[in-house]
């Protein structure tokens, strides 16, 4: 254990292996950067055909000794199992699983042309895909649990995971509620094992997904008004969420086993800031 009086996450992360799903952009990309900075080896996933191969290669080239890239389709159990197996084969083990990959109300349109199909894809990717990933991860690592707890960190949303926002797409909120429930259920079943599970629930984060789902449909004036109404009058930066992920991946986080963290800068307890009610 690192010195508990000095909050330094590096001793608990150096040489550890993290798998960050959806690690190509937004919060996922910042998680990759932050985990690397703290000494971890990182496997990240991308969706084949959606992220340009040249860009993935460029990202790998930034730190080839400590990075690996793996394709992942969260609607396919075979793909999930293959991704986890490939990451373990590459690094020998996977100590930290960051379930970041997801679709939003706008980005889900890439998976279906009609609303019903999009809702199905939303639930399949955001909820069932993460469930299957957690199950496959526990199966993969069941004989490789050491002195340090394994970490499972799910990215949910304050919309659905913590609170309710009028106008939020039903399937989106349902999927995020499921992702937030999963660590609580798993925590109850894993209290006697060296495995810690958490959920982090941000919102209004400065990512391409949030921009496309919420900000892009607004006029410049509406965007300005929206941001001014947010807590601290600003968007949350992806690096801020990544720092929370680093802490949860460290040895310090074990007392939080099962926690669902509101990382919305207060919006979860005061949704009226944007609903006007």
Short mmCIF file of C-alpha atoms in Angstrom, two decimals:
data_model
loop_
_atom_site.label_atom_id
_atom_site.label_comp_id
_atom_site.label_asym_id
_atom_site.label_seq_id
_atom_site.Cartn_x
_atom_site.Cartn_y
_atom_site.Cartn_z
CA UNK A 1 0.00 0.00 0.00
CA UNK A 2 1.26 3.53 -0.71
CA UNK A 3 1.68 5.92 2.19
CA UNK A 4 -1.93 6.79 3.04
CA UNK A 5 -0.89 10.23 4.27
CA UNK A 6 0.43 11.19 0.81
CA UNK A 7 -2.18 10.85 -1.91
CA UNK A 8 -0.02 9.51 -4.72
CA UNK A 9 -1.77 7.04 -7.03
CA UNK A 10 1.37 6.04 -8.93
CA UNK A 11 2.63 3.29 -6.56
CA UNK A 12 -0.67 1.42 -6.92
CA UNK A 13 -0.88 1.83 -10.71
CA UNK A 14 2.70 1.37 -11.90
CA UNK A 15 2.87 -1.76 -14.04
CA UNK A 16 -0.84 -2.46 -13.70
CA UNK A 17 -2.91 -3.12 -16.83
CA UNK A 18 -6.07 -1.18 -17.65
CA UNK A 19 -8.58 -1.84 -20.39
CA UNK A 20 -10.47 1.32 -21.38
CA UNK A 21 -13.41 0.68 -23.69
CA UNK A 22 -14.11 3.53 -26.07
CA UNK A 23 -10.63 4.86 -25.36
CA UNK A 24 -10.22 6.66 -28.65
CA UNK A 25 -11.89 9.95 -27.80
CA UNK A 26 -13.55 12.10 -25.15
CA UNK A 27 -13.44 10.84 -21.58
CA UNK A 28 -11.97 7.52 -22.71
CA UNK A 29 -9.00 9.20 -24.40
CA UNK A 30 -8.30 11.26 -21.28
CA UNK A 31 -8.50 8.10 -19.15
CA UNK A 32 -5.87 6.48 -21.37
CA UNK A 33 -3.59 9.51 -21.03
CA UNK A 34 -4.05 9.76 -17.26
CA UNK A 35 -3.52 6.05 -16.61
CA UNK A 36 -0.37 6.06 -18.74
CA UNK A 37 0.90 9.08 -16.81
CA UNK A 38 0.50 7.10 -13.59
CA UNK A 39 2.54 4.17 -14.86
CA UNK A 40 -0.14 1.77 -16.10
CA UNK A 41 -0.12 -0.18 -19.33
CA UNK A 42 -3.31 0.53 -21.24
CA UNK A 43 -5.35 -1.42 -23.75
CA UNK A 44 -8.01 0.73 -25.40
CA UNK A 45 -10.85 -0.23 -27.69
CA UNK A 46 -12.29 1.33 -30.80
CA UNK A 47 -15.10 0.55 -33.21
CA UNK A 48 -13.76 -0.77 -36.48
CA UNK A 49 -14.94 1.35 -39.39
CA UNK A 50 -15.93 4.32 -37.21
CA UNK A 51 -12.53 5.42 -35.92
CA UNK A 52 -10.05 5.92 -38.79
CA UNK A 53 -7.31 3.27 -38.80
CA UNK A 54 -4.64 5.91 -39.37
CA UNK A 55 -5.75 7.84 -36.28
CA UNK A 56 -5.70 4.68 -34.17
CA UNK A 57 -2.18 3.95 -35.42
CA UNK A 58 -1.11 7.50 -34.57
CA UNK A 59 -2.44 7.11 -31.03
CA UNK A 60 -0.58 3.82 -30.62
CA UNK A 61 2.62 5.40 -31.88
CA UNK A 62 2.54 7.93 -29.05
CA UNK A 63 3.48 5.24 -26.52
CA UNK A 64 3.92 1.88 -28.26
CA UNK A 65 5.56 0.15 -25.29
CA UNK A 66 2.62 0.79 -22.99
CA UNK A 67 -0.41 0.94 -25.32
CA UNK A 68 -2.40 -1.58 -27.33
CA UNK A 69 -5.55 -1.17 -29.45
CA UNK A 70 -8.38 -3.67 -29.77
CA UNK A 71 -11.63 -3.67 -31.75
CA UNK A 72 -14.84 -4.03 -29.77
CA UNK A 73 -18.49 -4.39 -30.73
CA UNK A 74 -20.60 -4.19 -27.58
CA UNK A 75 -23.54 -5.76 -29.41
CA UNK A 76 -21.56 -8.98 -29.89
CA UNK A 77 -20.71 -11.33 -27.03
CA UNK A 78 -18.08 -12.96 -29.25
CA UNK A 79 -16.42 -9.57 -29.84
CA UNK A 80 -16.48 -8.75 -26.11
CA UNK A 81 -14.86 -12.05 -25.19
CA UNK A 82 -12.27 -11.75 -27.96
CA UNK A 83 -11.36 -8.21 -26.94
CA UNK A 84 -10.79 -9.17 -23.32
CA UNK A 85 -8.87 -12.29 -24.30
CA UNK A 86 -6.65 -10.31 -26.68
CA UNK A 87 -5.89 -7.69 -24.04
CA UNK A 88 -4.97 -10.35 -21.51
CA UNK A 89 -2.83 -12.19 -24.05
CA UNK A 90 -1.00 -8.95 -24.83
CA UNK A 91 -0.31 -7.88 -21.24
CA UNK A 92 -0.65 -11.07 -19.20
CA UNK A 93 -3.58 -9.80 -17.15
CA UNK A 94 -6.15 -7.00 -16.92
CA UNK A 95 -6.27 -5.35 -13.50
CA UNK A 96 -8.58 -2.43 -14.27
CA UNK A 97 -11.66 -2.40 -16.48
CA UNK A 98 -13.05 1.02 -17.43
CA UNK A 99 -16.42 0.58 -19.13
CA UNK A 100 -16.52 3.89 -20.96
CA UNK A 101 -17.76 2.96 -24.45
CA UNK A 102 -21.35 4.02 -25.07
CA UNK A 103 -23.66 5.77 -27.49
CA UNK A 104 -25.72 8.89 -26.84
CA UNK A 105 -29.00 10.26 -28.13
CA UNK A 106 -27.31 11.59 -31.28
CA UNK A 107 -24.47 9.12 -31.88
CA UNK A 108 -26.83 6.13 -31.71
CA UNK A 109 -28.16 7.22 -35.12
CA UNK A 110 -25.11 5.55 -36.68
CA UNK A 111 -26.59 2.17 -35.72
CA UNK A 112 -30.14 2.52 -37.06
CA UNK A 113 -32.24 4.80 -39.26
CA UNK A 114 -35.43 4.62 -37.18
CA UNK A 115 -36.19 5.54 -33.56
CA UNK A 116 -37.21 2.02 -32.51
CA UNK A 117 -34.00 0.51 -33.85
CA UNK A 118 -31.96 3.25 -32.20
CA UNK A 119 -33.60 2.56 -28.84
CA UNK A 120 -32.76 -1.12 -29.18
CA UNK A 121 -29.15 -0.31 -30.07
CA UNK A 122 -28.95 2.11 -27.13
CA UNK A 123 -30.00 -0.56 -24.65
CA UNK A 124 -27.91 -3.26 -26.31
CA UNK A 125 -24.72 -1.19 -26.28
CA UNK A 126 -25.02 0.91 -23.13
CA UNK A 127 -26.65 -1.61 -20.79
CA UNK A 128 -26.45 -5.18 -22.05
CA UNK A 129 -23.01 -4.65 -23.59
CA UNK A 130 -21.55 -3.44 -20.30
CA UNK A 131 -23.26 -6.27 -18.43
CA UNK A 132 -21.72 -8.82 -20.79
CA UNK A 133 -18.32 -7.12 -20.52
CA UNK A 134 -18.38 -7.28 -16.71
CA UNK A 135 -19.44 -10.92 -16.77
CA UNK A 136 -16.76 -11.87 -19.30
CA UNK A 137 -14.12 -9.94 -17.34
CA UNK A 138 -14.92 -11.69 -14.07
CA UNK A 139 -14.82 -15.05 -15.83
CA UNK A 140 -11.50 -14.21 -17.51
CA UNK A 141 -9.81 -13.05 -14.31
CA UNK A 142 -11.34 -15.43 -11.76
CA UNK A 143 -8.08 -17.36 -11.32
CA UNK A 144 -5.78 -14.32 -11.50
CA UNK A 145 -6.86 -12.20 -8.55
CA UNK A 146 -3.80 -11.12 -6.57
CA UNK A 147 -3.02 -8.95 -3.58
CA UNK A 148 -4.34 -5.79 -5.25
CA UNK A 149 -8.10 -5.61 -5.86
CA UNK A 150 -9.26 -5.75 -9.45
CA UNK A 151 -11.18 -2.60 -10.38
CA UNK A 152 -14.34 -2.33 -12.46
CA UNK A 153 -15.37 1.26 -13.20
CA UNK A 154 -18.55 1.92 -15.16
CA UNK A 155 -19.28 5.27 -16.81
CA UNK A 156 -22.96 6.11 -16.46
CA UNK A 157 -24.63 9.54 -16.51
CA UNK A 158 -26.30 11.79 -13.99
CA UNK A 159 -29.31 11.58 -16.31
CA UNK A 160 -30.75 8.18 -15.39
CA UNK A 161 -27.90 7.14 -13.12
CA UNK A 162 -28.62 9.79 -10.47
CA UNK A 163 -31.58 11.92 -11.45
CA UNK A 164 -34.30 12.44 -14.03
CA UNK A 165 -34.34 15.20 -16.63
CA UNK A 166 -37.54 15.98 -18.58
CA UNK A 167 -36.95 15.51 -22.28
CA UNK A 168 -34.07 13.06 -21.82
CA UNK A 169 -34.44 10.21 -24.30
CA UNK A 170 -36.13 7.32 -22.50
CA UNK A 171 -33.81 4.60 -23.78
CA UNK A 172 -30.76 6.71 -22.93
CA UNK A 173 -31.91 7.28 -19.34
CA UNK A 174 -32.92 3.63 -18.94
CA UNK A 175 -29.53 2.42 -20.15
CA UNK A 176 -27.64 4.76 -17.83
CA UNK A 177 -29.83 3.72 -14.88
CA UNK A 178 -28.93 0.09 -15.59
CA UNK A 179 -25.20 0.93 -15.72
CA UNK A 180 -25.45 2.71 -12.36
CA UNK A 181 -27.35 -0.19 -10.79
CA UNK A 182 -24.83 -2.81 -11.91
CA UNK A 183 -21.98 -1.85 -9.49
CA UNK A 184 -24.34 -1.83 -6.53
CA UNK A 185 -25.58 -5.33 -7.33
CA UNK A 186 -22.08 -6.59 -8.08
CA UNK A 187 -20.71 -5.02 -4.90
CA UNK A 188 -23.23 -6.93 -2.83
CA UNK A 189 -22.07 -10.18 -4.42
CA UNK A 190 -18.33 -9.45 -4.34
CA UNK A 191 -17.79 -8.21 -0.79
CA UNK A 192 -15.55 -11.18 0.06
CA UNK A 193 -13.35 -10.99 -3.05
CA UNK A 194 -10.50 -8.68 -4.05
CA UNK A 195 -12.64 -6.88 -6.62
CA UNK A 196 -13.90 -3.30 -6.34
CA UNK A 197 -16.72 -1.95 -8.50
CA UNK A 198 -17.94 1.61 -9.02
CA UNK A 199 -20.02 3.83 -11.28
CA UNK A 200 -19.22 7.42 -12.20
CA UNK A 201 -22.06 9.66 -13.38
CA UNK A 202 -20.97 12.83 -15.17
CA UNK A 203 -23.01 15.12 -17.38
CA UNK A 204 -22.47 18.27 -19.42
CA UNK A 205 -18.94 17.12 -20.20
CA UNK A 206 -17.04 18.78 -23.02
CA UNK A 207 -16.99 15.79 -25.36
CA UNK A 208 -18.01 15.30 -28.98
CA UNK A 209 -20.87 13.04 -27.82
CA UNK A 210 -22.35 15.69 -25.53
CA UNK A 211 -21.89 18.39 -28.13
CA UNK A 212 -23.70 16.38 -30.79
CA UNK A 213 -26.59 15.34 -28.54
CA UNK A 214 -27.16 18.58 -26.64
CA UNK A 215 -25.19 21.59 -27.83
CA UNK A 216 -25.15 21.26 -31.63
CA UNK A 217 -28.95 21.62 -32.03
CA UNK A 218 -28.81 24.95 -30.16
CA UNK A 219 -28.14 28.40 -31.57
CA UNK A 220 -24.99 30.19 -30.31
CA UNK A 221 -27.12 32.25 -27.95
CA UNK A 222 -28.91 29.20 -26.59
CA UNK A 223 -25.58 27.46 -26.00
CA UNK A 224 -24.28 30.45 -24.07
CA UNK A 225 -27.42 30.52 -21.92
CA UNK A 226 -27.21 26.77 -21.35
CA UNK A 227 -23.60 26.86 -20.19
CA UNK A 228 -24.24 29.88 -17.94
CA UNK A 229 -27.02 27.90 -16.22
CA UNK A 230 -24.73 24.98 -15.42
CA UNK A 231 -22.99 24.57 -12.05
CA UNK A 232 -19.89 26.80 -11.96
CA UNK A 233 -21.16 28.21 -15.29
CA UNK A 234 -19.05 25.84 -17.36
CA UNK A 235 -18.82 22.40 -18.90
CA UNK A 236 -16.87 19.66 -17.12
CA UNK A 237 -13.64 18.79 -18.90
CA UNK A 238 -12.99 15.11 -19.79
CA UNK A 239 -9.65 15.26 -17.94
CA UNK A 240 -11.52 16.03 -14.71
CA UNK A 241 -13.52 12.83 -15.03
CA UNK A 242 -10.36 10.92 -15.97
CA UNK A 243 -8.73 12.03 -12.71
CA UNK A 244 -11.66 10.50 -10.81
CA UNK A 245 -11.17 7.28 -12.77
CA UNK A 246 -7.47 7.24 -11.83
CA UNK A 247 -8.37 7.57 -8.15
CA UNK A 248 -10.93 4.75 -8.40
CA UNK A 249 -8.34 2.58 -10.16
CA UNK A 250 -5.89 3.14 -7.32
CA UNK A 251 -5.60 1.32 -3.99
CA UNK A 252 -7.20 4.27 -2.18
CA UNK A 253 -10.69 3.61 -3.52
CA UNK A 254 -11.53 0.28 -1.86
CA UNK A 255 -13.70 1.87 0.90
CA UNK A 256 -15.91 3.18 -1.93
CA UNK A 257 -16.66 -0.36 -3.19
CA UNK A 258 -20.16 -0.24 -4.68
CA UNK A 259 -20.33 3.56 -4.82
CA UNK A 260 -22.21 5.43 -7.53
CA UNK A 261 -20.52 8.81 -7.77
CA UNK A 262 -22.34 11.95 -8.87
CA UNK A 263 -19.67 13.68 -10.97
CA UNK A 264 -21.96 16.36 -12.38
CA UNK A 265 -20.61 19.29 -10.32
CA UNK A 266 -23.94 19.47 -8.48
CA UNK A 267 -26.39 19.15 -11.37
CA UNK A 268 -27.61 15.80 -10.04
CA UNK A 269 -28.91 17.43 -6.86
CA UNK A 270 -30.12 20.57 -8.62
CA UNK A 271 -31.51 19.56 -12.04
CA UNK A 272 -33.66 22.69 -12.04
CA UNK A 273 -30.61 24.64 -13.18
CA UNK A 274 -31.27 23.39 -16.70
CA UNK A 275 -34.93 22.35 -16.54
CA UNK A 276 -36.00 25.70 -15.11
CA UNK A 277 -38.09 23.98 -12.42
#
